Coordinates of C-alpha atoms in Angstrom, one line a residue:
Chain A
M1 CA 131.0 50.0 115.0
A2 CA 134.0 49.0 113.0
C3 CA 133.7 47.1 109.8
M4 CA 130.1 48.3 109.3
N5 CA 128.9 48.8 105.8
E6 CA 128.6 52.6 105.3
D7 CA 127.4 52.7 101.7
G8 CA 123.9 54.0 102.6
Q9 CA 124.9 57.3 104.2
W10 CA 124.0 59.3 101.0
I11 CA 120.4 58.6 101.8
V12 CA 120.7 60.5 105.0
L13 CA 122.5 63.4 103.2
M14 CA 119.7 63.5 100.5
G15 CA 117.1 63.6 103.3
L16 CA 118.8 66.6 104.8
L17 CA 119.0 68.4 101.4
V18 CA 115.3 67.7 100.6
A19 CA 114.4 69.1 104.1
V20 CA 116.4 72.3 103.5
G21 CA 114.8 72.6 100.0
L22 CA 111.3 72.3 101.4
F23 CA 112.0 74.9 104.0
F24 CA 113.0 77.5 101.4
L25 CA 110.0 76.5 99.2
A26 CA 107.7 77.1 102.2
L27 CA 109.2 80.6 102.7
I28 CA 108.6 81.5 99.0
I29 CA 105.0 80.1 99.0
N30 CA 104.4 82.2 102.2
Q31 CA 105.5 85.4 100.4
S32 CA 103.6 84.6 97.2
A33 CA 100.2 84.6 98.9
L34 CA 100.8 88.3 99.9
V35 CA 102.0 89.3 96.5
G36 CA 99.0 87.6 94.8
Q37 CA 96.5 89.4 97.0
T38 CA 97.9 92.9 96.5
T39 CA 98.4 92.4 92.7
A40 CA 94.8 91.2 92.2
E41 CA 93.5 94.2 94.2
G42 CA 95.5 96.6 92.2
V43 CA 94.1 95.3 88.9
L44 CA 90.5 95.3 90.2
E45 CA 90.8 98.8 91.6
F46 CA 91.6 100.7 88.4
P47 CA 88.2 102.0 87.2
K48 CA 88.9 101.9 83.4
N49 CA 85.2 101.5 82.4
D50 CA 84.1 104.2 84.9
I51 CA 86.4 106.7 83.3
R52 CA 85.3 105.7 79.8
D53 CA 81.7 106.1 80.8
L54 CA 82.4 109.6 82.2
R55 CA 84.3 110.7 79.1
E56 CA 81.4 109.5 76.9
A57 CA 78.9 111.4 79.1
V58 CA 81.1 114.6 78.9
F59 CA 81.4 114.3 75.1
D60 CA 77.6 113.8 74.8
Y61 CA 77.2 116.9 76.9
T62 CA 79.6 118.8 74.6
D63 CA 77.7 117.6 71.5
T64 CA 74.5 118.9 72.9
F65 CA 75.5 122.1 74.7
G66 CA 79.0 123.0 73.5
S67 CA 80.6 125.6 75.8
V68 CA 77.3 127.3 76.8
D69 CA 77.3 128.1 80.5
N70 CA 73.8 128.9 81.9
G71 CA 71.3 127.5 84.4
T72 CA 70.4 124.5 82.2
T73 CA 74.0 123.4 81.6
G74 CA 74.8 123.9 85.2
A75 CA 72.0 121.6 86.2
V76 CA 73.1 119.0 83.7
R77 CA 76.7 119.2 85.0
Q78 CA 75.4 118.8 88.5
D79 CA 73.3 115.8 87.5
I80 CA 76.3 114.1 85.9
A81 CA 78.4 114.7 89.1
M82 CA 75.5 113.4 91.3
I83 CA 75.0 110.3 89.2
S84 CA 78.8 109.6 89.2
L85 CA 78.8 109.9 93.0
E86 CA 75.8 107.7 93.4
R87 CA 76.7 104.9 90.9
K88 CA 80.5 105.0 90.6
N89 CA 81.4 106.4 94.0
A90 CA 83.6 109.0 92.3
V91 CA 83.8 112.8 92.7
V92 CA 83.9 114.2 89.1
N93 CA 84.1 117.7 87.7
F94 CA 84.5 118.9 84.1
S95 CA 84.5 122.2 82.2
V96 CA 84.1 123.0 78.5
E97 CA 85.8 126.2 77.1
S98 CA 84.9 128.0 73.9
Q99 CA 86.2 126.6 70.6
V100 CA 89.8 127.1 69.5
E101 CA 91.4 126.3 66.2
V102 CA 93.5 123.2 66.3
S103 CA 95.0 122.1 62.9
D104 CA 92.2 123.7 60.9
H105 CA 89.5 122.2 63.1
Y106 CA 87.4 124.1 65.7
L107 CA 87.5 122.1 68.9
Y108 CA 86.3 122.5 72.5
P109 CA 89.1 122.3 75.2
I110 CA 87.6 120.1 77.9
T111 CA 89.1 119.4 81.3
I112 CA 87.9 116.3 83.1
H113 CA 88.6 115.5 86.8
Y114 CA 87.8 112.1 88.4
Y115 CA 88.7 110.9 91.9
N116 CA 87.3 107.8 93.7
G117 CA 89.7 107.8 96.7
V118 CA 92.1 105.4 95.0
T119 CA 92.5 106.5 91.4
E120 CA 92.8 110.2 90.5
Y121 CA 92.4 111.0 86.8
D122 CA 92.8 114.4 85.2
E123 CA 92.5 115.0 81.4
N124 CA 92.7 117.9 79.1
V125 CA 91.2 117.0 75.7
Y126 CA 90.2 118.9 72.6
Y127 CA 86.9 117.6 71.3
Chain B
M1 CA 141.5 48.5 122.4
N2 CA 141.6 48.4 126.2
D3 CA 138.0 47.7 127.4
K4 CA 138.7 47.9 131.1
A5 CA 136.2 50.0 133.2
V6 CA 133.8 50.3 130.3
S7 CA 130.3 49.3 131.6
E8 CA 127.5 48.8 129.2
A9 CA 124.9 49.5 132.0
V10 CA 126.5 52.8 133.0
G11 CA 126.7 53.8 129.3
F12 CA 123.0 53.0 128.8
V13 CA 122.0 54.9 131.9
L14 CA 124.1 57.9 130.7
I15 CA 122.6 57.9 127.2
L16 CA 119.0 57.4 128.6
G17 CA 119.6 60.3 131.0
I18 CA 120.7 62.6 128.2
V19 CA 117.7 61.6 126.1
I20 CA 115.2 62.1 128.9
S21 CA 116.7 65.5 129.9
G22 CA 116.5 66.5 126.2
I23 CA 112.8 65.6 126.0
G24 CA 112.2 67.4 129.3
L25 CA 113.9 70.6 128.0
V26 CA 111.9 70.5 124.8
T27 CA 108.6 70.0 126.7
L28 CA 109.5 72.8 129.2
Y29 CA 110.7 75.5 126.8
G30 CA 110.0 74.3 123.3
Y31 CA 106.3 73.5 123.6
P32 CA 105.2 76.9 124.8
V33 CA 107.2 78.5 121.9
L34 CA 105.5 76.1 119.5
V35 CA 102.0 77.0 120.8
K36 CA 102.8 80.7 120.7
E37 CA 104.0 80.4 117.1
Q38 CA 100.9 78.4 116.2
S39 CA 98.7 81.1 117.7
N40 CA 100.7 83.8 115.8
T41 CA 100.1 82.0 112.6
D42 CA 96.4 81.7 113.3
V43 CA 96.1 85.4 114.0
K44 CA 98.1 86.2 110.8
N45 CA 95.9 83.9 108.7
M46 CA 92.8 85.6 110.2
E47 CA 94.2 89.1 109.4
R48 CA 94.5 88.0 105.8
A49 CA 91.0 86.5 105.8
M50 CA 89.6 89.8 107.2
I51 CA 91.3 91.7 104.4
V52 CA 89.7 89.3 101.9
I53 CA 86.3 90.0 103.5
Q54 CA 87.0 93.7 103.4
N55 CA 87.6 93.5 99.7
D56 CA 84.4 91.6 99.3
M57 CA 82.6 94.3 101.2
K58 CA 84.2 96.9 98.9
S59 CA 82.9 94.9 95.9
L60 CA 79.4 95.0 97.4
C61 CA 79.5 98.7 98.0
F62 CA 81.6 100.1 95.2
K63 CA 81.2 97.7 92.3
N64 CA 77.5 97.0 92.2
V65 CA 77.8 93.4 93.2
P66 CA 74.6 92.3 95.1
Y67 CA 75.9 89.2 96.9
K68 CA 79.2 87.7 98.0
E69 CA 80.4 84.5 99.7
T70 CA 83.8 84.0 101.2
S71 CA 85.1 80.7 102.7
L72 CA 87.7 80.9 105.4
Q73 CA 89.3 78.7 108.0
V74 CA 88.9 80.1 111.5
S75 CA 91.4 78.3 113.8
G76 CA 92.7 79.1 117.2
G77 CA 89.9 81.4 118.1
T78 CA 86.3 82.5 117.5
F79 CA 84.8 84.6 114.7
E80 CA 81.7 86.6 115.5
V81 CA 79.3 89.0 113.8
I82 CA 77.9 91.8 115.9
N83 CA 74.8 93.7 114.7
A84 CA 75.1 97.5 114.4
S85 CA 72.4 98.2 116.9
Q86 CA 74.2 96.0 119.6
Y87 CA 77.8 96.9 118.9
G88 CA 77.7 100.4 120.5
C89 CA 80.2 102.1 118.2
F90 CA 79.1 105.5 116.8
I91 CA 80.5 107.8 114.2
N92 CA 78.9 111.2 114.5
V93 CA 79.3 113.6 111.6
T94 CA 78.4 117.3 111.5
N95 CA 78.9 120.0 108.9
G96 CA 80.0 122.4 111.5
T97 CA 76.5 123.7 112.3
T98 CA 73.6 122.3 114.3
L99 CA 71.5 122.0 111.1
F100 CA 73.2 118.7 110.1
Q101 CA 74.3 116.3 112.8
K102 CA 73.9 112.6 112.6
N103 CA 75.0 109.5 114.4
Y104 CA 75.9 106.4 112.4
T105 CA 76.1 102.9 113.9
V106 CA 78.4 100.4 112.2
G107 CA 78.5 96.9 113.5
A108 CA 81.5 94.6 113.3
L109 CA 83.1 91.2 112.4
T110 CA 85.5 90.2 115.2
Y111 CA 88.0 87.4 115.6
R112 CA 89.3 86.7 119.1
S113 CA 92.3 84.4 119.6
D114 CA 91.9 81.7 122.2
R115 CA 95.5 81.2 123.1
G116 CA 96.8 84.8 122.5
T117 CA 95.5 88.2 123.3
A118 CA 95.1 89.4 119.7
V119 CA 91.7 90.7 118.5
T120 CA 91.1 91.5 114.9
T121 CA 88.0 93.5 113.9
L122 CA 86.4 94.6 110.6
E123 CA 84.5 97.8 111.5
N124 CA 83.1 100.3 109.1
G125 CA 85.3 99.0 106.2
A126 CA 88.6 99.1 108.2
V127 CA 90.5 96.0 109.4
M128 CA 92.1 96.7 112.8
I129 CA 94.0 94.8 115.4
R130 CA 94.5 95.3 119.1
Q131 CA 95.7 93.3 122.1
D132 CA 93.1 92.4 124.7
G133 CA 93.8 94.2 128.0
A134 CA 96.2 96.8 126.5
T135 CA 95.4 100.2 125.2
G136 CA 96.2 101.1 121.6
S137 CA 95.2 99.6 118.2
A138 CA 96.5 99.6 114.7
M139 CA 94.8 99.7 111.3
L140 CA 95.8 96.9 108.9
A141 CA 93.6 97.9 106.0
E142 CA 92.0 101.4 105.6
P143 CA 88.5 102.3 104.5
R144 CA 88.1 104.5 101.5
W145 CA 87.3 107.9 102.9
F146 CA 88.9 110.7 100.9
Y147 CA 89.1 114.4 100.3
D148 CA 89.2 115.7 96.7
N149 CA 91.4 118.8 96.5
S150 CA 90.0 119.9 93.1
T151 CA 86.4 120.2 94.2
D152 CA 86.9 120.5 98.0
T153 CA 84.7 117.5 98.6
L154 CA 85.0 115.2 101.6
V155 CA 83.6 111.7 101.0
I156 CA 82.7 109.6 104.1
Y157 CA 81.7 106.0 103.7
I158 CA 79.7 104.3 106.4
M159 CA 79.3 100.5 106.2
N160 CA 76.6 99.3 108.5
I161 CA 76.6 95.6 109.3
T162 CA 73.3 94.0 110.2
T163 CA 72.3 90.4 111.1
D164 CA 69.2 88.7 112.2
T165 CA 70.9 87.1 115.1
L166 CA 74.2 87.1 116.8
M167 CA 76.5 84.6 115.2
A168 CA 79.8 83.1 116.2
K169 CA 81.8 80.3 114.8
S170 CA 85.2 78.6 114.6
G171 CA 86.5 76.1 112.0
M172 CA 85.4 76.2 108.4
T173 CA 83.2 79.2 107.8
T174 CA 81.4 80.7 104.8
V175 CA 80.5 84.3 105.2
R176 CA 77.4 85.1 103.1
M177 CA 76.7 88.7 102.7
G178 CA 74.5 90.9 100.6
L179 CA 73.9 94.6 100.1
E180 CA 70.6 95.7 101.5
G181 CA 70.7 99.3 100.3
S182 CA 72.6 102.5 100.2
E183 CA 71.9 106.2 100.8
T184 CA 73.9 109.1 99.5
Q185 CA 73.7 112.5 101.2
S186 CA 75.4 115.6 99.8
I187 CA 75.6 118.3 102.4
P188 CA 76.9 121.8 101.6
V189 CA 79.4 123.2 104.1
A190 CA 79.5 127.0 104.6
P191 CA 82.8 128.8 104.4
G192 CA 84.4 129.0 107.8
D193 CA 82.6 125.9 109.1
N194 CA 84.5 122.7 109.8
V195 CA 83.3 119.2 109.1
T196 CA 83.5 117.4 112.4
V197 CA 83.7 113.6 113.0
E198 CA 83.4 112.1 116.4
Y199 CA 84.4 108.5 116.9
T200 CA 82.9 106.6 119.9
S201 CA 84.3 103.2 120.2
S202 CA 82.3 100.1 121.2
P203 CA 82.5 99.0 124.9
S204 CA 83.7 95.6 123.6
G205 CA 86.9 97.0 122.1
D206 CA 88.7 100.4 121.9
Y207 CA 89.9 101.3 118.4
S208 CA 90.1 105.0 118.9
T209 CA 93.9 105.1 118.3
A210 CA 93.6 103.4 114.9
W211 CA 90.8 105.7 113.8
E212 CA 92.7 108.8 115.1
N213 CA 95.8 107.8 113.0
Y214 CA 93.7 107.2 110.0
L215 CA 91.6 110.4 110.2
T216 CA 94.6 112.6 110.8
G217 CA 96.6 110.8 108.1
A218 CA 97.1 112.0 104.5
S219 CA 94.0 110.6 102.8
V220 CA 91.5 112.3 105.0
G221 CA 93.7 115.1 106.5
M222 CA 91.7 115.9 109.6
Q223 CA 93.0 117.7 112.6
R224 CA 92.4 116.6 116.2
S225 CA 90.3 119.1 118.0
A226 CA 90.6 120.2 121.6
L227 CA 87.9 117.8 122.7
N228 CA 88.9 114.2 122.9
S229 CA 88.0 111.9 119.9
Y230 CA 86.7 114.9 117.8
Y231 CA 88.3 115.5 114.4
E232 CA 87.9 118.5 112.2
R233 CA 88.6 119.4 108.6
N234 CA 88.5 122.9 107.2
D235 CA 88.2 124.0 103.5
V236 CA 85.4 121.6 102.7
K237 CA 82.7 122.9 100.4
T238 CA 80.7 119.7 100.1
L239 CA 80.4 116.9 102.5
V240 CA 79.2 113.6 101.0
I241 CA 78.1 110.7 103.2
K242 CA 77.4 107.4 101.6
E243 CA 75.8 104.8 104.0
Y244 CA 75.7 101.2 102.9
R245 CA 73.7 98.5 104.7
I246 CA 75.4 95.2 104.5
K247 CA 73.5 92.1 105.7
I248 CA 75.4 89.1 106.9
H249 CA 73.0 86.2 106.1
D250 CA 75.1 83.4 107.6
I251 CA 78.6 82.4 108.7

């Protein structure tokens, strides 16, 4: 073994370094698949448009009926709740109080509740 | 150097002996470990694939998507689809009176590992795992049942899987599924009455532990009743049951 040319040993060393590097890279890639899945799910789950649709329906209702509470408005509120349940899979509830003065404007205080099992949204708004 | 008593033949035999013993040890102990590791990886991959299919089913049911396709690699086991009418798993729901009492069948997508004992099942929107031959099970991904505190509403989702024929496959698979239809029922619950859910597991696999942990957990908040596999919830004013019929066209 004596007097052999040992100049090529760095190749073996580099091979080892690359192997260790690949091992850590594999670990990181393994983790990233999990992260990617949960993140994508989280973004998809937030029902932004559903909440906007509900707010629009509630504001339309307020434009038409104001804070009147009788058989007709009760039926309309029930219809909105049923349609939300059927189409958006969400339990919703809202109430409109009588007008109050806010900065020289007369506005209806509205409370909106939305829950679809993942996202719970509650809002108090003057309209 | 003094080279007396150094035999090339003895040295060769010694080195060869060490090499052969090394190979023998690896074959004896290393190979089973490798196979086990491979089987664990296959099961883990399938768990992820099942969660992906669960998300696709959620898209069908909750996001008005009519049709979905998912490609997945089934390795180290078999993936099968079982029709709701043949699966034998029932979820019975009552509003606490005899006026409303209904049995729902669910159907399932199941993966059975060839080399290991793990069985992964997608049943009624929940991904669950159990070990064959052992009692007990765990839920990997939950369905979306919930109780709304503000309106005292309990919402129960039933996902009924139907197929034209029994299907099983391993290797590259594309699950093609579509929403056949859905029904919403809103049932009033009288004060003092408890909503009761009874879970009867399929003869092919017992997932009652996973369902018990889910139903008595925070999102549904039911109590285990005196009778076995009966769960109750009080303070419910409205019980909503949404039943979706999902058809698996092909795998």
